[in-house]
mmCIF file of C-alpha atoms and ligand atoms in Angstrom:
data_model
loop_
_atom_site.group_PDB
_atom_site.id
_atom_site.type_symbol
_atom_site.label_atom_id
_atom_site.label_comp_id
_atom_site.label_asym_id
_atom_site.label_seq_id
_atom_site.Cartn_x
_atom_site.Cartn_y
_atom_site.Cartn_z
ATOM 1 C CA MET A 1 -21.513 -16.884 5.861
ATOM 2 C CA THR A 2 -23.787 -19.941 5.603
ATOM 3 C CA ASN A 3 -23.182 -23.013 7.780
ATOM 4 C CA VAL A 4 -19.760 -24.418 6.954
ATOM 5 C CA THR A 5 -19.583 -28.144 6.181
ATOM 6 C CA VAL A 6 -16.982 -30.574 4.895
ATOM 7 C CA THR A 7 -18.485 -30.038 1.429
ATOM 8 C CA THR A 8 -18.034 -26.253 1.693
ATOM 9 C CA LEU A 9 -14.353 -26.664 2.533
ATOM 10 C CA LYS A 10 -13.733 -29.134 -0.310
ATOM 11 C CA ALA A 11 -15.407 -26.664 -2.682
ATOM 12 C CA HIS A 12 -13.070 -23.891 -1.434
ATOM 13 C CA LYS A 13 -10.086 -26.080 -2.250
ATOM 14 C CA ALA A 14 -11.458 -26.983 -5.685
ATOM 15 C CA ALA A 15 -12.033 -23.285 -6.451
ATOM 16 C CA GLY A 16 -8.580 -22.296 -5.172
ATOM 17 C CA GLU A 17 -10.154 -20.097 -2.458
ATOM 18 C CA LYS A 18 -8.256 -20.017 0.814
ATOM 19 C CA PHE A 19 -10.144 -20.282 4.116
ATOM 20 C CA ALA A 20 -9.283 -19.474 7.718
ATOM 21 C CA VAL A 21 -9.130 -21.665 10.816
ATOM 22 C CA ILE A 22 -8.443 -20.531 14.384
ATOM 23 C CA THR A 23 -8.524 -22.123 17.806
ATOM 24 C CA ALA A 24 -11.102 -21.113 20.399
ATOM 25 C CA TYR A 25 -12.015 -22.674 23.704
ATOM 26 C CA ASP A 26 -15.104 -20.871 24.970
ATOM 27 C CA ALA A 27 -18.470 -19.486 23.855
ATOM 28 C CA THR A 28 -17.481 -15.801 23.921
ATOM 29 C CA PHE A 29 -14.531 -16.224 21.572
ATOM 30 C CA ALA A 30 -16.467 -18.684 19.391
ATOM 31 C CA GLY A 31 -19.049 -15.932 18.807
ATOM 32 C CA LEU A 32 -16.352 -13.358 17.977
ATOM 33 C CA VAL A 33 -14.692 -15.798 15.552
ATOM 34 C CA GLU A 34 -18.038 -16.435 13.861
ATOM 35 C CA ASP A 35 -18.717 -12.684 13.546
ATOM 36 C CA ALA A 36 -15.286 -12.259 11.924
ATOM 37 C CA GLY A 37 -16.341 -14.685 9.155
ATOM 38 C CA ILE A 38 -13.741 -17.356 9.980
ATOM 39 C CA GLU A 39 -14.898 -20.706 8.603
ATOM 40 C CA VAL A 40 -13.456 -23.240 11.064
ATOM 41 C CA ILE A 41 -12.912 -23.276 14.849
ATOM 42 C CA LEU A 42 -10.483 -25.820 16.258
ATOM 43 C CA VAL A 43 -11.026 -26.605 19.930
ATOM 44 C CA GLY A 44 -7.383 -27.598 20.121
ATOM 45 C CA ASP A 45 -5.627 -29.386 22.946
ATOM 46 C CA SER A 46 -3.330 -26.331 22.825
ATOM 47 C CA LEU A 47 -5.726 -25.224 25.562
ATOM 48 C CA GLY A 48 -3.519 -27.255 27.884
ATOM 49 C CA MET A 49 -0.796 -24.661 27.284
ATOM 50 C CA VAL A 50 -2.663 -21.389 26.710
ATOM 51 C CA LEU A 51 -5.523 -21.860 29.215
ATOM 52 C CA GLN A 52 -4.155 -24.335 31.742
ATOM 53 C CA GLY A 53 -0.520 -23.179 31.838
ATOM 54 C CA HIS A 54 1.113 -26.540 31.131
ATOM 55 C CA ASP A 55 4.434 -26.803 29.245
ATOM 56 C CA SER A 56 2.909 -29.195 26.709
ATOM 57 C CA THR A 57 -0.477 -30.523 25.605
ATOM 58 C CA LEU A 58 0.077 -33.907 27.273
ATOM 59 C CA PRO A 59 -1.771 -33.321 30.581
ATOM 60 C CA THR A 60 -5.031 -32.315 28.852
ATOM 61 C CA THR A 61 -7.783 -34.906 29.265
ATOM 62 C CA ILE A 62 -10.721 -36.012 27.119
ATOM 63 C CA GLU A 63 -13.127 -34.712 29.789
ATOM 64 C CA GLU A 64 -11.565 -31.242 29.486
ATOM 65 C CA MET A 65 -11.759 -31.394 25.687
ATOM 66 C CA ILE A 66 -15.435 -32.385 25.869
ATOM 67 C CA TYR A 67 -16.156 -29.474 28.241
ATOM 68 C CA HIS A 68 -14.475 -26.886 25.987
ATOM 69 C CA THR A 69 -16.044 -28.340 22.824
ATOM 70 C CA ARG A 70 -19.465 -27.883 24.481
ATOM 71 C CA CYS A 71 -18.638 -24.276 25.392
ATOM 72 C CA VAL A 72 -17.519 -23.449 21.831
ATOM 73 C CA SER A 73 -20.428 -25.144 20.115
ATOM 74 C CA ARG A 74 -22.891 -23.192 22.290
ATOM 75 C CA GLY A 75 -21.242 -19.922 21.228
ATOM 76 C CA CYS A 76 -21.481 -20.214 17.428
ATOM 77 C CA LYS A 77 -23.696 -21.626 14.684
ATOM 78 C CA LYS A 78 -21.999 -21.276 11.314
ATOM 79 C CA PRO A 79 -18.325 -22.251 11.694
ATOM 80 C CA LEU A 80 -17.364 -25.907 11.415
ATOM 81 C CA VAL A 81 -16.167 -26.966 14.892
ATOM 82 C CA ILE A 82 -13.311 -29.458 15.208
ATOM 83 C CA GLY A 83 -12.830 -31.280 18.519
ATOM 84 C CA ASP A 84 -9.275 -32.433 19.259
ATOM 85 C CA LEU A 85 -8.580 -35.895 20.701
ATOM 86 C CA PRO A 86 -5.953 -35.344 23.419
ATOM 87 C CA PHE A 87 -2.805 -37.357 24.192
ATOM 88 C CA ALA A 88 -3.360 -41.103 24.737
ATOM 89 C CA SER A 89 -7.116 -40.888 24.157
ATOM 90 C CA TYR A 90 -7.006 -42.867 20.869
ATOM 91 C CA ASN A 91 -4.696 -45.792 21.574
ATOM 92 C CA THR A 92 -7.118 -48.407 20.245
ATOM 93 C CA ARG A 93 -9.871 -48.321 17.657
ATOM 94 C CA GLU A 94 -12.510 -48.807 20.391
ATOM 95 C CA GLU A 95 -11.117 -46.023 22.559
ATOM 96 C CA THR A 96 -10.923 -43.750 19.504
ATOM 97 C CA MET A 97 -14.567 -44.388 18.610
ATOM 98 C CA THR A 98 -15.793 -43.790 22.184
ATOM 99 C CA ASN A 99 -13.862 -40.557 22.625
ATOM 100 C CA ALA A 100 -14.568 -39.246 19.111
ATOM 101 C CA ALA A 101 -18.290 -39.908 19.630
ATOM 102 C CA ALA A 102 -18.148 -37.988 22.931
ATOM 103 C CA LEU A 103 -16.636 -34.956 21.144
ATOM 104 C CA MET A 104 -19.325 -35.152 18.435
ATOM 105 C CA ARG A 105 -22.055 -35.312 21.120
ATOM 106 C CA ALA A 106 -20.488 -32.231 22.705
ATOM 107 C CA GLY A 107 -21.060 -30.352 19.423
ATOM 108 C CA ALA A 108 -18.023 -31.031 17.237
ATOM 109 C CA ASN A 109 -18.594 -31.453 13.487
ATOM 110 C CA MET A 110 -15.220 -33.118 12.961
ATOM 111 C CA VAL A 111 -12.545 -34.769 15.126
ATOM 112 C CA LYS A 112 -8.772 -34.222 14.888
ATOM 113 C CA LEU A 113 -6.006 -36.566 15.911
ATOM 114 C CA GLU A 114 -2.215 -36.610 15.483
ATOM 115 C CA GLY A 115 -0.368 -39.229 13.456
ATOM 116 C CA GLY A 116 -0.185 -41.094 10.154
ATOM 117 C CA GLU A 117 -0.008 -44.726 9.166
ATOM 118 C CA TRP A 118 -0.808 -46.217 12.605
ATOM 119 C CA LEU A 119 -4.134 -44.345 12.627
ATOM 120 C CA THR A 120 -5.514 -45.409 9.261
ATOM 121 C CA GLN A 121 -7.829 -48.156 10.590
ATOM 122 C CA SER A 122 -9.201 -45.848 13.293
ATOM 123 C CA ILE A 123 -9.768 -43.091 10.713
ATOM 124 C CA THR A 124 -11.718 -45.455 8.446
ATOM 125 C CA ALA A 125 -13.769 -46.730 11.401
ATOM 126 C CA MET A 126 -14.725 -43.186 12.414
ATOM 127 C CA VAL A 127 -15.593 -42.145 8.855
ATOM 128 C CA GLU A 128 -17.743 -45.279 8.368
ATOM 129 C CA ARG A 129 -19.706 -44.287 11.476
ATOM 130 C CA GLY A 130 -20.295 -40.703 10.347
ATOM 131 C CA ILE A 131 -17.430 -38.893 12.081
ATOM 132 C CA PRO A 132 -15.441 -36.629 9.727
ATOM 133 C CA VAL A 133 -11.733 -36.724 10.538
ATOM 134 C CA CYS A 134 -8.919 -34.169 10.413
ATOM 135 C CA ALA A 135 -5.418 -35.691 10.582
ATOM 136 C CA HIS A 136 -2.338 -33.799 11.836
ATOM 137 C CA LEU A 137 1.231 -34.401 10.580
ATOM 138 C CA GLY A 138 4.650 -32.740 10.803
ATOM 139 C CA LEU A 139 5.292 -31.340 14.276
ATOM 140 C CA THR A 140 2.723 -33.275 16.290
ATOM 141 C CA PRO A 141 2.854 -31.641 19.748
ATOM 142 C CA GLN A 142 1.579 -34.737 21.591
ATOM 143 C CA SER A 143 4.853 -36.430 20.507
ATOM 144 C CA VAL A 144 7.068 -33.583 21.741
ATOM 145 C CA ASN A 145 9.029 -35.958 23.991
ATOM 146 C CA SER A 146 9.801 -38.350 21.123
ATOM 147 C CA LEU A 147 10.607 -35.482 18.747
ATOM 148 C CA GLY A 148 13.069 -33.923 21.226
ATOM 149 C CA GLY A 149 11.236 -30.600 21.387
ATOM 150 C CA PHE A 150 8.979 -28.351 19.325
ATOM 151 C CA LYS A 151 11.130 -28.544 16.175
ATOM 152 C CA VAL A 152 10.587 -28.164 12.441
ATOM 153 C CA GLN A 153 9.962 -31.590 10.861
ATOM 154 C CA GLY A 154 10.602 -32.926 7.363
ATOM 155 C CA ARG A 155 13.856 -31.165 6.535
ATOM 156 C CA GLU A 156 15.704 -34.410 5.749
ATOM 157 C CA SER A 157 14.513 -36.129 2.602
ATOM 158 C CA ALA A 158 13.608 -39.453 4.305
ATOM 159 C CA GLN A 159 11.430 -37.630 6.819
ATOM 160 C CA ALA A 160 9.869 -35.492 4.076
ATOM 161 C CA THR A 161 8.983 -38.649 2.119
ATOM 162 C CA SER A 162 7.491 -40.246 5.205
ATOM 163 C CA ILE A 163 5.274 -37.176 5.887
ATOM 164 C CA LEU A 164 4.118 -37.165 2.239
ATOM 165 C CA ASP A 165 3.388 -40.926 2.375
ATOM 166 C CA ASP A 166 1.461 -40.521 5.626
ATOM 167 C CA ALA A 167 -0.544 -37.654 4.100
ATOM 168 C CA LYS A 168 -1.592 -39.893 1.204
ATOM 169 C CA ARG A 169 -2.437 -42.733 3.619
ATOM 170 C CA VAL A 170 -4.690 -40.630 5.866
ATOM 171 C CA GLU A 171 -6.481 -39.263 2.807
ATOM 172 C CA ALA A 172 -6.960 -42.812 1.440
ATOM 173 C CA ALA A 173 -8.259 -43.904 4.877
ATOM 174 C CA GLY A 174 -11.011 -41.270 4.597
ATOM 175 C CA ALA A 175 -9.738 -38.136 6.364
ATOM 176 C CA SER A 176 -11.564 -34.977 5.229
ATOM 177 C CA MET A 177 -8.846 -32.519 6.215
ATOM 178 C CA LEU A 178 -5.167 -32.444 7.135
ATOM 179 C CA VAL A 179 -3.209 -30.084 9.391
ATOM 180 C CA LEU A 180 0.506 -29.703 8.591
ATOM 181 C CA GLU A 181 2.510 -28.114 11.403
ATOM 182 C CA CYS A 182 6.038 -26.684 11.180
ATOM 183 C CA ILE A 183 7.357 -28.229 7.994
ATOM 184 C CA PRO A 184 9.269 -26.617 5.111
ATOM 185 C CA SER A 185 7.042 -24.570 2.793
ATOM 186 C CA ALA A 186 8.075 -26.526 -0.307
ATOM 187 C CA LEU A 187 7.065 -29.838 1.301
ATOM 188 C CA ALA A 188 3.703 -28.391 2.409
ATOM 189 C CA ALA A 189 3.129 -27.030 -1.099
ATOM 190 C CA SER A 190 3.717 -30.413 -2.732
ATOM 191 C CA ILE A 191 1.494 -32.251 -0.210
ATOM 192 C CA THR A 192 -1.261 -29.656 -0.794
ATOM 193 C CA ALA A 193 -0.988 -30.175 -4.552
ATOM 194 C CA GLU A 194 -1.041 -33.992 -4.252
ATOM 195 C CA LEU A 195 -4.104 -34.240 -1.972
ATOM 196 C CA SER A 196 -7.705 -33.560 -2.907
ATOM 197 C CA ILE A 197 -8.716 -32.868 0.724
ATOM 198 C CA PRO A 198 -8.121 -29.371 2.183
ATOM 199 C CA VAL A 199 -4.710 -28.919 3.813
ATOM 200 C CA VAL A 200 -4.420 -26.434 6.698
ATOM 201 C CA GLY A 201 -0.963 -25.077 7.533
ATOM 202 C CA ILE A 202 0.604 -23.674 10.694
ATOM 203 C CA GLY A 203 4.255 -22.825 10.137
ATOM 204 C CA ALA A 204 3.938 -24.606 6.780
ATOM 205 C CA GLY A 205 4.231 -21.664 4.380
ATOM 206 C CA ALA A 206 1.797 -19.805 2.173
ATOM 207 C CA ASP A 207 0.752 -22.535 -0.253
ATOM 208 C CA THR A 208 -1.612 -24.639 1.864
ATOM 209 C CA ASP A 209 -5.371 -24.347 1.291
ATOM 210 C CA ALA A 210 -5.950 -22.722 4.684
ATOM 211 C CA GLN A 211 -4.102 -21.428 7.737
ATOM 212 C CA VAL A 212 -4.627 -22.034 11.439
ATOM 213 C CA LEU A 213 -3.231 -20.122 14.423
ATOM 214 C CA VAL A 214 -3.664 -20.488 18.160
ATOM 215 C CA LEU A 215 -5.999 -17.666 19.258
ATOM 216 C CA HIS A 216 -3.862 -16.494 22.184
ATOM 217 C CA ASP A 217 -0.777 -16.348 19.937
ATOM 218 C CA MET A 218 -2.354 -14.215 17.192
ATOM 219 C CA LEU A 219 -3.771 -11.875 19.864
ATOM 220 C CA GLY A 220 -0.237 -11.448 21.228
ATOM 221 C CA LEU A 221 -1.203 -12.888 24.626
ATOM 222 C CA SER A 222 1.337 -15.724 24.714
ATOM 223 C CA SER A 223 4.632 -15.049 26.476
ATOM 224 C CA ARG A 224 6.746 -16.239 23.521
ATOM 225 C CA LEU A 225 5.479 -15.992 19.958
ATOM 226 C CA PRO A 226 6.738 -18.689 17.575
ATOM 227 C CA LYS A 227 8.277 -17.490 14.271
ATOM 228 C CA PHE A 228 5.176 -18.586 12.316
ATOM 229 C CA VAL A 229 2.804 -16.319 14.282
ATOM 230 C CA ARG A 230 1.773 -12.761 13.443
ATOM 231 C CA ASN A 231 0.419 -10.684 16.320
ATOM 232 C CA PHE A 232 -2.721 -9.196 14.755
ATOM 233 C CA MET A 233 -3.303 -6.903 17.756
ATOM 234 C CA THR A 234 -0.282 -4.802 16.744
ATOM 235 C CA ASP A 235 -2.205 -3.034 13.969
ATOM 236 C CA ASN A 236 -5.747 -3.386 15.290
ATOM 237 C CA PRO A 237 -7.582 -1.563 18.098
ATOM 238 C CA ASP A 238 -9.556 -4.535 19.458
ATOM 239 C CA VAL A 239 -10.001 -8.310 19.363
ATOM 240 C CA GLN A 240 -12.848 -8.233 16.817
ATOM 241 C CA SER A 241 -10.790 -6.164 14.348
ATOM 242 C CA ALA A 242 -7.761 -8.440 14.867
ATOM 243 C CA LEU A 243 -9.853 -11.541 14.076
ATOM 244 C CA LYS A 244 -11.266 -9.857 10.954
ATOM 245 C CA ALA A 245 -7.754 -8.807 9.878
ATOM 246 C CA TYR A 246 -6.531 -12.399 10.306
ATOM 247 C CA ASN A 247 -9.438 -13.724 8.215
ATOM 248 C CA THR A 248 -8.761 -11.174 5.456
ATOM 249 C CA ALA A 249 -4.992 -11.739 5.491
ATOM 250 C CA VAL A 250 -5.400 -15.519 5.161
ATOM 251 C CA LYS A 251 -7.950 -15.276 2.349
ATOM 252 C CA SER A 252 -5.913 -12.707 0.388
ATOM 253 C CA GLY A 253 -2.690 -14.690 0.858
ATOM 254 C CA GLU A 254 -1.093 -11.742 2.680
ATOM 255 C CA PHE A 255 -0.455 -14.022 5.706
ATOM 256 C CA PRO A 256 1.784 -15.961 6.104
ATOM 257 C CA THR A 257 4.827 -14.377 4.482
ATOM 258 C CA ILE A 258 8.284 -15.868 4.077
ATOM 259 C CA GLU A 259 9.237 -14.523 7.505
ATOM 260 C CA HIS A 260 6.607 -16.824 9.093
ATOM 261 C CA SER A 261 7.793 -19.848 7.089
ATOM 262 C CA PHE A 262 10.515 -22.500 7.214
ATOM 263 C CA SER A 263 12.822 -23.757 4.438
HETATM 264 O O1 KIV B 1 -4.145 -27.967 19.495
HETATM 265 C C1 KIV B 1 -4.064 -27.117 18.605
HETATM 266 O O2 KIV B 1 -4.406 -25.949 18.777
HETATM 267 C C2 KIV B 1 -3.535 -27.535 17.319
HETATM 268 C C3 KIV B 1 -3.173 -26.472 16.325
HETATM 269 C C4 KIV B 1 -1.911 -25.820 16.721
HETATM 270 C C5 KIV B 1 -3.113 -26.984 14.934
HETATM 271 O O3 KIV B 1 -3.381 -28.696 17.089
#
């Protein structure tokens, strides 16, 4: 695998070739993910739950995200590394720029943040200053308290339309990638077809351009596995084989199946 860039990922979408994304939070796992041939590492604020033991991602701070982004970027060379802006670290355009720049200095190649229309000016500002952006729609875990829990989004038609509209807005604002979390497969498929930027799904069915899973979930280490997760350790003898199996299953379209998806 050569160094993965925004251009590489766009080319994968244009060619109809699926790519794999996974979270990692330290140098050791970043190296294993790279060796497995996975294109993108997300240093997700899910670390608040799987590393720090919180019930949600809300307590995670920008300083912690910077620290883990540094660890990951030291552990790999080729994957594109996405740093995640945590809860309440991008309230204003100025705050967004400062914190996004700190993640880029820590080694990120792209910055992710959760939300749609209200973020468009911040997205454009980041892109104009050389920071590629990944947006995140559907179940946005930082809004778990407003959403009333970790629930599938976009089942009612008004909500589905609003997610589709937001997807078009973040693309128009300059986002280079979009994560769709826990939405019906048919909605994810139509958003993927409408956008020219790569769309990465988690609990969003089989028709997105790429898939992402939380590392600890796909290694079967989490106490409760969500419906959209496959435990790749079940059929593999070690972590390296499980990561390779995940990469292969995503690229071949063998994962996710209907049993990991929502209608
Ligand atoms: O924080 C994270 O790991 C994420 C993924 C679940 C998409 O946002």
